[in-house]
PDB file of C-alpha atoms and ligand atoms in Angstrom:
ATOM      1  CA  UNK O   1       0.000   0.000   0.000  1.00  0.00           C
ATOM      2  CA  UNK O   2       1.245   3.434  -0.912  1.00  0.00           C
ATOM      3  CA  UNK O   3       0.342   6.680   0.851  1.00  0.00           C
ATOM      4  CA  UNK O   4       0.234   9.676  -1.470  1.00  0.00           C
ATOM      5  CA  UNK O   5      -0.088  13.277  -0.338  1.00  0.00           C
ATOM      6  CA  UNK O   6       0.253  15.249  -3.584  1.00  0.00           C
ATOM      7  CA  UNK O   7      -2.142  15.529  -6.509  1.00  0.00           C
ATOM      8  CA  UNK O   8       0.760  15.264  -8.931  1.00  0.00           C
ATOM      9  CA  UNK O   9       1.926  11.926  -7.594  1.00  0.00           C
ATOM     10  CA  UNK O  10      -1.624  10.584  -7.379  1.00  0.00           C
ATOM     11  CA  UNK O  11      -2.207  11.495 -11.040  1.00  0.00           C
ATOM     12  CA  UNK O  12       1.120   9.919 -12.004  1.00  0.00           C
ATOM     13  CA  UNK O  13       0.138   6.629 -10.307  1.00  0.00           C
ATOM     14  CA  UNK O  14      -3.346   6.699 -11.849  1.00  0.00           C
ATOM     15  CA  UNK O  15      -1.841   7.224 -15.296  1.00  0.00           C
ATOM     16  CA  UNK O  16       0.400   4.240 -14.736  1.00  0.00           C
ATOM     17  CA  UNK O  17      -2.548   2.074 -13.697  1.00  0.00           C
ATOM     18  CA  UNK O  18      -4.679   3.269 -16.617  1.00  0.00           C
ATOM     19  CA  UNK O  19      -1.937   2.352 -19.075  1.00  0.00           C
ATOM     20  CA  UNK O  20      -2.384  -1.230 -17.957  1.00  0.00           C
ATOM     21  CA  UNK O  21      -6.186  -1.161 -18.580  1.00  0.00           C
ATOM     22  CA  UNK O  22      -6.825  -1.751 -14.948  1.00  0.00           C
ATOM     23  CA  UNK O  23     -10.143  -0.996 -13.219  1.00  0.00           C
ATOM     24  CA  UNK O  24     -10.018   1.514 -10.387  1.00  0.00           C
ATOM     25  CA  UNK O  25     -12.402   1.538  -7.415  1.00  0.00           C
ATOM     26  CA  UNK O  26     -12.524   4.707  -5.342  1.00  0.00           C
ATOM     27  CA  UNK O  27     -13.683   5.182  -1.740  1.00  0.00           C
ATOM     28  CA  UNK O  28     -13.740   8.841  -0.676  1.00  0.00           C
ATOM     29  CA  UNK O  29     -13.775   9.365   3.118  1.00  0.00           C
ATOM     30  CA  UNK O  30     -12.947  11.859   5.829  1.00  0.00           C
ATOM     31  CA  UNK O  31     -10.980   9.213   7.715  1.00  0.00           C
ATOM     32  CA  UNK O  32     -11.230   7.942  11.298  1.00  0.00           C
ATOM     33  CA  UNK O  33     -12.153   4.708   9.608  1.00  0.00           C
ATOM     34  CA  UNK O  34     -14.665   2.230  10.949  1.00  0.00           C
ATOM     35  CA  UNK O  35     -16.491  -0.887   9.793  1.00  0.00           C
ATOM     36  CA  UNK O  36     -18.745   1.227   7.519  1.00  0.00           C
ATOM     37  CA  UNK O  37     -15.766   2.525   5.549  1.00  0.00           C
ATOM     38  CA  UNK O  38     -14.191  -0.944   5.576  1.00  0.00           C
ATOM     39  CA  UNK O  39     -17.333  -2.392   4.000  1.00  0.00           C
ATOM     40  CA  UNK O  40     -17.054   0.126   1.154  1.00  0.00           C
ATOM     41  CA  UNK O  41     -13.393  -0.810   0.770  1.00  0.00           C
ATOM     42  CA  UNK O  42     -14.227  -4.528   0.764  1.00  0.00           C
ATOM     43  CA  UNK O  43     -16.786  -4.035  -1.988  1.00  0.00           C
ATOM     44  CA  UNK O  44     -14.336  -1.928  -4.001  1.00  0.00           C
ATOM     45  CA  UNK O  45     -11.656  -4.597  -3.485  1.00  0.00           C
ATOM     46  CA  UNK O  46     -13.966  -7.295  -4.818  1.00  0.00           C
ATOM     47  CA  UNK O  47     -15.029  -5.355  -7.905  1.00  0.00           C
ATOM     48  CA  UNK O  48     -11.795  -3.648  -9.056  1.00  0.00           C
ATOM     49  CA  UNK O  49      -8.131  -4.345  -9.741  1.00  0.00           C
ATOM     50  CA  UNK O  50      -6.945  -1.271  -7.840  1.00  0.00           C
ATOM     51  CA  UNK O  51      -8.504   0.399  -4.790  1.00  0.00           C
ATOM     52  CA  UNK O  52      -7.912   4.062  -3.983  1.00  0.00           C
ATOM     53  CA  UNK O  53      -9.028   5.393  -0.609  1.00  0.00           C
ATOM     54  CA  UNK O  54      -9.011   9.124  -0.005  1.00  0.00           C
ATOM     55  CA  UNK O  55      -8.844  10.617   3.474  1.00  0.00           C
ATOM     56  CA  UNK O  56      -9.597  14.306   3.518  1.00  0.00           C
ATOM     57  CA  UNK O  57     -11.596  16.303   6.047  1.00  0.00           C
ATOM     58  CA  UNK O  58     -12.996  18.765   3.562  1.00  0.00           C
ATOM     59  CA  UNK O  59     -13.367  22.232   5.134  1.00  0.00           C
ATOM     60  CA  UNK O  60     -15.704  23.339   2.316  1.00  0.00           C
ATOM     61  CA  UNK O  61     -18.472  21.035   3.458  1.00  0.00           C
ATOM     62  CA  UNK O  62     -18.513  22.296   7.052  1.00  0.00           C
ATOM     63  CA  UNK O  63     -20.518  25.382   7.950  1.00  0.00           C
ATOM     64  CA  UNK O  64     -19.578  27.996  10.542  1.00  0.00           C
ATOM     65  CA  UNK O  65     -20.012  26.570  14.047  1.00  0.00           C
ATOM     66  CA  UNK O  66     -19.963  22.987  12.770  1.00  0.00           C
ATOM     67  CA  UNK O  67     -17.475  20.359  13.933  1.00  0.00           C
ATOM     68  CA  UNK O  68     -14.594  20.814  11.455  1.00  0.00           C
ATOM     69  CA  UNK O  69     -12.063  21.350  14.266  1.00  0.00           C
ATOM     70  CA  UNK O  70     -13.357  18.601  16.541  1.00  0.00           C
ATOM     71  CA  UNK O  71     -13.859  16.080  13.696  1.00  0.00           C
ATOM     72  CA  UNK O  72     -11.855  13.015  14.825  1.00  0.00           C
ATOM     73  CA  UNK O  73      -8.578  12.409  13.027  1.00  0.00           C
ATOM     74  CA  UNK O  74      -5.992   9.624  13.445  1.00  0.00           C
ATOM     75  CA  UNK O  75      -3.971   8.969  10.330  1.00  0.00           C
ATOM     76  CA  UNK O  76      -1.766   6.203  11.755  1.00  0.00           C
ATOM     77  CA  UNK O  77      -4.808   4.206  12.814  1.00  0.00           C
ATOM     78  CA  UNK O  78      -6.414   4.806   9.393  1.00  0.00           C
ATOM     79  CA  UNK O  79      -3.251   3.713   7.622  1.00  0.00           C
ATOM     80  CA  UNK O  80      -3.238   0.375   9.499  1.00  0.00           C
ATOM     81  CA  UNK O  81      -6.947  -0.206   8.789  1.00  0.00           C
ATOM     82  CA  UNK O  82      -6.533   0.674   5.109  1.00  0.00           C
ATOM     83  CA  UNK O  83      -3.630  -1.752   4.911  1.00  0.00           C
ATOM     84  CA  UNK O  84      -5.736  -4.497   6.511  1.00  0.00           C
ATOM     85  CA  UNK O  85      -8.438  -3.785   3.904  1.00  0.00           C
ATOM     86  CA  UNK O  86      -5.862  -4.270   1.128  1.00  0.00           C
ATOM     87  CA  UNK O  87      -6.164  -0.749  -0.194  1.00  0.00           C
ATOM     88  CA  UNK O  88      -3.577  -0.034  -2.910  1.00  0.00           C
ATOM     89  CA  UNK O  89      -3.342   3.748  -2.622  1.00  0.00           C
ATOM     90  CA  UNK O  90      -4.291   6.085   0.200  1.00  0.00           C
ATOM     91  CA  UNK O  91      -4.669   9.635  -1.069  1.00  0.00           C
ATOM     92  CA  UNK O  92      -4.132  11.896   1.955  1.00  0.00           C
ATOM     93  CA  UNK O  93      -3.727  15.483   0.776  1.00  0.00           C
ATOM     94  CA  UNK O  94      -3.486  18.573   2.965  1.00  0.00           C
ATOM     95  CA  UNK O  95      -6.041  21.376   2.737  1.00  0.00           C
ATOM     96  CA  UNK O  96      -3.380  23.538   1.023  1.00  0.00           C
ATOM     97  CA  UNK O  97      -2.776  20.806  -1.544  1.00  0.00           C
ATOM     98  CA  UNK O  98      -6.476  20.567  -2.392  1.00  0.00           C
ATOM     99  CA  UNK O  99      -7.247  24.295  -2.189  1.00  0.00           C
ATOM    100  CA  UNK O 100      -4.023  26.228  -2.897  1.00  0.00           C
ATOM    101  CA  UNK O 101      -5.816  29.433  -3.835  1.00  0.00           C
ATOM    102  CA  UNK O 102      -9.284  30.903  -3.705  1.00  0.00           C
ATOM    103  CA  UNK O 103     -11.461  29.219  -6.327  1.00  0.00           C
ATOM    104  CA  UNK O 104     -12.268  30.746  -9.693  1.00  0.00           C
ATOM    105  CA  UNK O 105     -15.237  28.415 -10.279  1.00  0.00           C
ATOM    106  CA  UNK O 106     -17.965  27.582  -7.794  1.00  0.00           C
ATOM    107  CA  UNK O 107     -20.055  24.427  -7.910  1.00  0.00           C
ATOM    108  CA  UNK O 108     -23.601  24.694  -6.598  1.00  0.00           C
ATOM    109  CA  UNK O 109     -25.709  21.615  -5.951  1.00  0.00           C
ATOM    110  CA  UNK O 110     -29.194  22.633  -7.054  1.00  0.00           C
ATOM    111  CA  UNK O 111     -31.352  19.545  -6.996  1.00  0.00           C
ATOM    112  CA  UNK O 112     -32.490  17.662  -3.916  1.00  0.00           C
ATOM    113  CA  UNK O 113     -30.656  20.035  -1.587  1.00  0.00           C
ATOM    114  CA  UNK O 114     -33.578  22.072  -0.242  1.00  0.00           C
ATOM    115  CA  UNK O 115     -34.471  19.319   2.247  1.00  0.00           C
ATOM    116  CA  UNK O 116     -32.786  17.256   4.982  1.00  0.00           C
ATOM    117  CA  UNK O 117     -29.056  17.997   5.464  1.00  0.00           C
ATOM    118  CA  UNK O 118     -29.087  20.357   2.477  1.00  0.00           C
ATOM    119  CA  UNK O 119     -31.577  22.549   4.314  1.00  0.00           C
ATOM    120  CA  UNK O 120     -30.060  22.377   7.785  1.00  0.00           C
ATOM    121  CA  UNK O 121     -26.447  22.621   6.553  1.00  0.00           C
ATOM    122  CA  UNK O 122     -26.511  25.399   3.918  1.00  0.00           C
ATOM    123  CA  UNK O 123     -23.646  25.040   1.457  1.00  0.00           C
ATOM    124  CA  UNK O 124     -22.787  21.531   2.659  1.00  0.00           C
ATOM    125  CA  UNK O 125     -23.535  19.809  -0.633  1.00  0.00           C
ATOM    126  CA  UNK O 126     -21.765  22.526  -2.628  1.00  0.00           C
ATOM    127  CA  UNK O 127     -18.664  21.604  -0.629  1.00  0.00           C
ATOM    128  CA  UNK O 128     -19.262  17.891  -1.184  1.00  0.00           C
ATOM    129  CA  UNK O 129     -19.815  18.370  -4.942  1.00  0.00           C
ATOM    130  CA  UNK O 130     -16.703  20.551  -5.234  1.00  0.00           C
ATOM    131  CA  UNK O 131     -14.359  18.163  -3.461  1.00  0.00           C
ATOM    132  CA  UNK O 132     -15.765  15.158  -5.319  1.00  0.00           C
ATOM    133  CA  UNK O 133     -15.354  16.887  -8.675  1.00  0.00           C
ATOM    134  CA  UNK O 134     -11.707  17.427  -7.835  1.00  0.00           C
ATOM    135  CA  UNK O 135     -11.226  13.910  -6.463  1.00  0.00           C
ATOM    136  CA  UNK O 136     -12.997  12.298  -9.428  1.00  0.00           C
ATOM    137  CA  UNK O 137     -10.701  14.219 -11.795  1.00  0.00           C
ATOM    138  CA  UNK O 138      -7.601  13.258  -9.851  1.00  0.00           C
ATOM    139  CA  UNK O 139      -8.413   9.566  -9.305  1.00  0.00           C
ATOM    140  CA  UNK O 140     -10.481   8.977 -12.481  1.00  0.00           C
ATOM    141  CA  UNK O 141     -12.101   5.848 -11.020  1.00  0.00           C
ATOM    142  CA  UNK O 142     -14.309   3.389 -12.869  1.00  0.00           C
ATOM    143  CA  UNK O 143     -16.465   2.887  -9.780  1.00  0.00           C
ATOM    144  CA  UNK O 144     -17.025   5.051  -6.719  1.00  0.00           C
ATOM    145  CA  UNK O 145     -18.417   3.710  -3.430  1.00  0.00           C
ATOM    146  CA  UNK O 146     -20.731   5.670  -1.147  1.00  0.00           C
ATOM    147  CA  UNK O 147     -22.660   4.645   1.962  1.00  0.00           C
ATOM    148  CA  UNK O 148     -26.432   4.923   2.179  1.00  0.00           C
ATOM    149  CA  UNK O 149     -26.038   6.299   5.691  1.00  0.00           C
ATOM    150  CA  UNK O 150     -25.607   9.538   3.746  1.00  0.00           C
ATOM    151  CA  UNK O 151     -28.526   8.760   1.437  1.00  0.00           C
ATOM    152  CA  UNK O 152     -28.990  12.367   0.333  1.00  0.00           C
ATOM    153  CA  UNK O 153     -25.300  12.485  -0.576  1.00  0.00           C
ATOM    154  CA  UNK O 154     -25.761   9.401  -2.768  1.00  0.00           C
ATOM    155  CA  UNK O 155     -28.638  11.174  -4.557  1.00  0.00           C
ATOM    156  CA  UNK O 156     -26.578  14.363  -5.025  1.00  0.00           C
ATOM    157  CA  UNK O 157     -23.528  12.417  -6.261  1.00  0.00           C
ATOM    158  CA  UNK O 158     -25.755  10.637  -8.755  1.00  0.00           C
ATOM    159  CA  UNK O 159     -26.715  14.085 -10.116  1.00  0.00           C
ATOM    160  CA  UNK O 160     -23.073  15.229 -10.142  1.00  0.00           C
ATOM    161  CA  UNK O 161     -21.930  12.168 -12.090  1.00  0.00           C
ATOM    162  CA  UNK O 162     -24.732  12.527 -14.622  1.00  0.00           C
ATOM    163  CA  UNK O 163     -24.533  16.334 -15.014  1.00  0.00           C
ATOM    164  CA  UNK O 164     -20.768  16.440 -15.504  1.00  0.00           C
ATOM    165  CA  UNK O 165     -20.578  13.195 -17.489  1.00  0.00           C
ATOM    166  CA  UNK O 166     -18.081  11.503 -15.229  1.00  0.00           C
ATOM    167  CA  UNK O 167     -17.536   8.003 -16.644  1.00  0.00           C
ATOM    168  CA  UNK O 168     -18.012   6.581 -13.157  1.00  0.00           C
ATOM    169  CA  UNK O 169     -20.346   3.910 -11.877  1.00  0.00           C
ATOM    170  CA  UNK O 170     -21.930   4.926  -8.565  1.00  0.00           C
ATOM    171  CA  UNK O 171     -21.999   2.017  -6.137  1.00  0.00           C
ATOM    172  CA  UNK O 172     -24.188   2.624  -3.057  1.00  0.00           C
ATOM    173  CA  UNK O 173     -23.562   0.475   0.029  1.00  0.00           C
ATOM    174  CA  UNK O 174     -26.034  -0.352   2.841  1.00  0.00           C
ATOM    175  CA  UNK O 175     -25.700   1.173   6.312  1.00  0.00           C
ATOM    176  CA  UNK O 176     -23.369  -0.702   8.661  1.00  0.00           C
ATOM    177  CA  UNK O 177     -24.427  -0.639  12.317  1.00  0.00           C
ATOM    178  CA  UNK O 178     -23.135  -1.343  15.806  1.00  0.00           C
ATOM    179  CA  UNK O 179     -24.653  -4.387  17.534  1.00  0.00           C
ATOM    180  CA  UNK O 180     -27.167  -2.161  19.295  1.00  0.00           C
ATOM    181  CA  UNK O 181     -28.302  -0.654  15.980  1.00  0.00           C
ATOM    182  CA  UNK O 182     -26.462   2.682  16.092  1.00  0.00           C
ATOM    183  CA  UNK O 183     -25.224   3.504  12.596  1.00  0.00           C
ATOM    184  CA  UNK O 184     -21.412   3.446  12.601  1.00  0.00           C
ATOM    185  CA  UNK O 185     -19.967   6.916  12.290  1.00  0.00           C
ATOM    186  CA  UNK O 186     -16.617   8.557  12.919  1.00  0.00           C
ATOM    187  CA  UNK O 187     -18.548  11.124  14.943  1.00  0.00           C
ATOM    188  CA  UNK O 188     -19.883   8.553  17.461  1.00  0.00           C
ATOM    189  CA  UNK O 189     -16.712   9.021  19.561  1.00  0.00           C
ATOM    190  CA  UNK O 190     -17.906  12.546  20.300  1.00  0.00           C
ATOM    191  CA  UNK O 191     -21.069  11.299  22.071  1.00  0.00           C
ATOM    192  CA  UNK O 192     -21.072  11.659  25.863  1.00  0.00           C
ATOM    193  CA  UNK O 193     -21.374   8.267  27.644  1.00  0.00           C
ATOM    194  CA  UNK O 194     -25.039   8.780  28.476  1.00  0.00           C
ATOM    195  CA  UNK O 195     -25.753   9.956  24.918  1.00  0.00           C
ATOM    196  CA  UNK O 196     -24.064   6.838  23.558  1.00  0.00           C
ATOM    197  CA  UNK O 197     -26.521   4.760  25.593  1.00  0.00           C
ATOM    198  CA  UNK O 198     -29.460   6.738  24.157  1.00  0.00           C
ATOM    199  CA  UNK O 199     -28.232   6.905  20.561  1.00  0.00           C
ATOM    200  CA  UNK O 200     -29.607   3.494  19.396  1.00  0.00           C
ATOM    201  CA  UNK O 201     -33.086   5.034  19.834  1.00  0.00           C
ATOM    202  CA  UNK O 202     -32.539   6.631  16.422  1.00  0.00           C
ATOM    203  CA  UNK O 203     -32.395   3.184  14.830  1.00  0.00           C
ATOM    204  CA  UNK O 204     -35.163   1.835  17.075  1.00  0.00           C
ATOM    205  CA  UNK O 205     -37.474   4.665  16.044  1.00  0.00           C
ATOM    206  CA  UNK O 206     -36.849   3.850  12.386  1.00  0.00           C
ATOM    207  CA  UNK O 207     -37.561   0.186  13.073  1.00  0.00           C
ATOM    208  CA  UNK O 208     -40.829   1.155  14.754  1.00  0.00           C
ATOM    209  CA  UNK O 209     -41.700   3.261  11.700  1.00  0.00           C
ATOM    210  CA  UNK O 210     -40.873   0.282   9.503  1.00  0.00           C
ATOM    211  CA  UNK O 211     -43.165  -2.022  11.464  1.00  0.00           C
ATOM    212  CA  UNK O 212     -45.911   0.550  11.297  1.00  0.00           C
ATOM    213  CA  UNK O 213     -45.504   0.863   7.509  1.00  0.00           C
ATOM    214  CA  UNK O 214     -45.465  -2.913   7.206  1.00  0.00           C
ATOM    215  CA  UNK O 215     -48.753  -3.097   9.051  1.00  0.00           C
ATOM    216  CA  UNK O 216     -50.316  -0.665   6.601  1.00  0.00           C
ATOM    217  CA  UNK O 217     -49.614   2.886   7.803  1.00  0.00           C
ATOM    218  CA  UNK O 218     -49.368   5.152   4.756  1.00  0.00           C
ATOM    219  CA  UNK O 219     -49.795   8.602   6.316  1.00  0.00           C
ATOM    220  CA  UNK O 220     -46.517  10.540   6.206  1.00  0.00           C
ATOM    221  CA  UNK O 221     -47.347  12.733   9.211  1.00  0.00           C
ATOM    222  CA  UNK O 222     -48.151   9.695  11.356  1.00  0.00           C
ATOM    223  CA  UNK O 223     -44.762   8.169  10.555  1.00  0.00           C
ATOM    224  CA  UNK O 224     -42.996  11.439  11.359  1.00  0.00           C
ATOM    225  CA  UNK O 225     -44.909  11.635  14.617  1.00  0.00           C
ATOM    226  CA  UNK O 226     -44.048   8.050  15.681  1.00  0.00           C
ATOM    227  CA  UNK O 227     -40.319   8.647  15.078  1.00  0.00           C
ATOM    228  CA  UNK O 228     -40.229  12.137  16.623  1.00  0.00           C
ATOM    229  CA  UNK O 229     -42.047  11.027  19.778  1.00  0.00           C
ATOM    230  CA  UNK O 230     -39.645   8.171  20.420  1.00  0.00           C
ATOM    231  CA  UNK O 231     -36.576  10.364  19.951  1.00  0.00           C
ATOM    232  CA  UNK O 232     -37.970  13.154  22.130  1.00  0.00           C
ATOM    233  CA  UNK O 233     -39.056  10.808  24.913  1.00  0.00           C
ATOM    234  CA  UNK O 234     -36.058   8.511  24.986  1.00  0.00           C
ATOM    235  CA  UNK O 235     -33.072  10.800  24.332  1.00  0.00           C
ATOM    236  CA  UNK O 236     -31.747  14.183  25.427  1.00  0.00           C
ATOM    237  CA  UNK O 237     -31.048  14.922  21.767  1.00  0.00           C
ATOM    238  CA  UNK O 238     -32.654  17.791  19.921  1.00  0.00           C
ATOM    239  CA  UNK O 239     -34.388  16.823  16.681  1.00  0.00           C
ATOM    240  CA  UNK O 240     -32.944  18.678  13.701  1.00  0.00           C
ATOM    241  CA  UNK O 241     -35.317  16.954  11.303  1.00  0.00           C
ATOM    242  CA  UNK O 242     -37.531  13.905  10.897  1.00  0.00           C
ATOM    243  CA  UNK O 243     -38.712  13.863   7.304  1.00  0.00           C
ATOM    244  CA  UNK O 244     -40.194  11.471   4.771  1.00  0.00           C
ATOM    245  CA  UNK O 245     -39.634  11.733   1.014  1.00  0.00           C
ATOM    246  CA  UNK O 246     -39.630   9.692  -2.135  1.00  0.00           C
ATOM    247  CA  UNK O 247     -36.157   8.240  -2.795  1.00  0.00           C
ATOM    248  CA  UNK O 248     -33.938   9.087  -4.617  1.00  0.00           C
ATOM    249  CA  UNK O 249     -36.000  12.061  -5.894  1.00  0.00           C
ATOM    250  CA  UNK O 250     -36.485  13.503  -2.372  1.00  0.00           C
ATOM    251  CA  UNK O 251     -39.924  14.835  -3.217  1.00  0.00           C
ATOM    252  CA  UNK O 252     -42.548  15.337  -0.464  1.00  0.00           C
ATOM    253  CA  UNK O 253     -45.256  12.688  -0.107  1.00  0.00           C
ATOM    254  CA  UNK O 254     -48.602  12.931   1.604  1.00  0.00           C
ATOM    255  CA  UNK O 255     -49.068   9.220   1.449  1.00  0.00           C
ATOM    256  CA  UNK O 256     -46.293   6.678   1.258  1.00  0.00           C
ATOM    257  CA  UNK O 257     -45.827   4.922  -2.047  1.00  0.00           C
ATOM    258  CA  UNK O 258     -42.960   3.652  -4.172  1.00  0.00           C
ATOM    259  CA  UNK O 259     -39.486   3.852  -2.644  1.00  0.00           C
ATOM    260  CA  UNK O 260     -39.517   6.032   0.431  1.00  0.00           C
ATOM    261  CA  UNK O 261     -36.886   7.410   2.808  1.00  0.00           C
ATOM    262  CA  UNK O 262     -37.531   8.183   6.466  1.00  0.00           C
ATOM    263  CA  UNK O 263     -34.553  10.345   7.433  1.00  0.00           C
ATOM    264  CA  UNK O 264     -33.553  11.791  10.787  1.00  0.00           C
ATOM    265  CA  UNK O 265     -30.925  14.106  12.211  1.00  0.00           C
ATOM    266  CA  UNK O 266     -30.537  14.616  15.948  1.00  0.00           C
ATOM    267  CA  UNK O 267     -28.239  17.022  17.735  1.00  0.00           C
ATOM    268  CA  UNK O 268     -26.524  15.797  20.863  1.00  0.00           C
ATOM    269  CA  UNK O 269     -24.273  18.063  22.913  1.00  0.00           C
ATOM    270  CA  UNK O 270     -21.146  17.743  20.768  1.00  0.00           C
ATOM    271  CA  UNK O 271     -22.330  15.835  17.746  1.00  0.00           C
ATOM    272  CA  UNK O 272     -25.168  15.680  15.269  1.00  0.00           C
ATOM    273  CA  UNK O 273     -26.137  12.168  14.159  1.00  0.00           C
ATOM    274  CA  UNK O 274     -28.049  11.126  11.057  1.00  0.00           C
ATOM    275  CA  UNK O 275     -29.771   7.891  10.161  1.00  0.00           C
ATOM    276  CA  UNK O 276     -32.388   6.719   7.710  1.00  0.00           C
ATOM    277  CA  UNK O 277     -34.578   3.919   6.515  1.00  0.00           C
ATOM    278  CA  UNK O 278     -35.205   3.345   2.827  1.00  0.00           C
ATOM    279  CA  UNK O 279     -38.227   1.167   2.238  1.00  0.00           C
ATOM    280  CA  UNK O 280     -40.055  -0.124  -0.789  1.00  0.00           C
ATOM    281  CA  UNK O 281     -43.780   0.231  -0.206  1.00  0.00           C
ATOM    282  CA  UNK O 282     -45.543  -2.952  -1.108  1.00  0.00           C
ATOM    283  CA  UNK O 283     -49.064  -1.898  -1.991  1.00  0.00           C
ATOM    284  CA  UNK O 284     -50.100  -5.522  -1.707  1.00  0.00           C
ATOM    285  CA  UNK O 285     -49.903  -5.308   2.090  1.00  0.00           C
ATOM    286  CA  UNK O 286     -53.049  -3.191   2.231  1.00  0.00           C
ATOM    287  CA  UNK O 287     -55.229  -5.743   0.477  1.00  0.00           C
TER     288      UNK O 287
HETATM  289  P1  LIG U   1     -17.252   9.904   5.870  1.00  0.00           P
HETATM  290  O1  LIG U   1     -15.849   9.541   6.215  1.00  0.00           O
HETATM  291  O2  LIG U   1     -18.159   9.999   7.054  1.00  0.00           O
HETATM  292  O3  LIG U   1     -17.347  11.060   4.922  1.00  0.00           O
HETATM  293  O4  LIG U   1     -17.819   8.658   5.070  1.00  0.00           O
HETATM  294  C1  LIG U   1     -17.189   8.185   3.910  1.00  0.00           C
HETATM  295  C2  LIG U   1     -18.102   7.215   3.225  1.00  0.00           C
HETATM  296  O5  LIG U   1     -18.413   6.142   4.099  1.00  0.00           O
HETATM  297  C3  LIG U   1     -19.431   7.872   2.830  1.00  0.00           C
HETATM  298  O6  LIG U   1     -19.817   7.402   1.562  1.00  0.00           O
HETATM  299  C4  LIG U   1     -20.355   7.384   3.915  1.00  0.00           C
HETATM  300  O7  LIG U   1     -21.713   7.318   3.507  1.00  0.00           O
HETATM  301  C5  LIG U   1     -19.813   5.991   4.191  1.00  0.00           C
HETATM  302  N1  LIG U   1     -20.215   5.560   5.509  1.00  0.00           N
HETATM  303  C6  LIG U   1     -19.996   6.184   6.682  1.00  0.00           C
HETATM  304  N2  LIG U   1     -20.562   5.513   7.691  1.00  0.00           N
HETATM  305  C7  LIG U   1     -21.190   4.437   7.141  1.00  0.00           C
HETATM  306  C8  LIG U   1     -21.956   3.349   7.659  1.00  0.00           C
HETATM  307  N3  LIG U   1     -22.221   3.241   8.953  1.00  0.00           N
HETATM  308  N4  LIG U   1     -22.408   2.434   6.788  1.00  0.00           N
HETATM  309  C9  LIG U   1     -22.156   2.543   5.475  1.00  0.00           C
HETATM  310  N5  LIG U   1     -21.438   3.530   4.919  1.00  0.00           N
HETATM  311  C10 LIG U   1     -20.950   4.463   5.740  1.00  0.00           C
END
């Protein structure tokens, strides 16, 4: 495994790989790797000749007052985990390497960003789209792997790939969870001990919503209410949003039908957690 910190060297290595007609799988991350990231890596390893993992805490996607400074970082630990996942190249650039001067072009994510994290984190997806445009151009992967924990991100990346004609296959990966149901996240280390105990309620509330949908509930507001009540009653967290949309279009629904996402974001004292459930509504259940 090779660690690369400059764009120039990364492009040189990619050129070398491309000359050998080799397929490249790319896993972009912000590091502090966990089982979720490793699952993306495993899938990339299975489907490609070469696996590139990027580790970059992208300042552009953090708003003022968000957790850019306190975002957990541990490169040596990440390096060992990447090695164990048989990554070929770790791209680990500095902020100065990625953004050496103020930009002359701005990328604005327009679609599907007026809801969920796009609404509560203004500019977040512009930052995501900008860094991914750069990373896609540097790594030029055949396939790129993204987790459905960030389901809105998957939808936005799909738009980015299509709009800018990146010859990249988007490969979404299911949410990986702790044994108690909490979605794995680098940010979980910033939960206070008592918040860590409460945090699985996010998953439990989604499971309750799922059961309710499976027994025929189709009213969007009722689903939102079930989830919100559980989170309010069983955690000290503050609900940022509990919303239900069609997926991946992220259009509002009065009644559930088709593929639907129930998405939540909850603010704890030092960390904001997100989770979601994507469910195919089987109209047959009602009959
Ligand atoms: P991050 O380092 O948080 O930016 O995440 C990098 C990639 O890993 C993103 O595509 C995330 O959606 C994905 N990811 C993070 N946590 C999980 C998880 N628990 N399950 C599946 N994918 C995840």
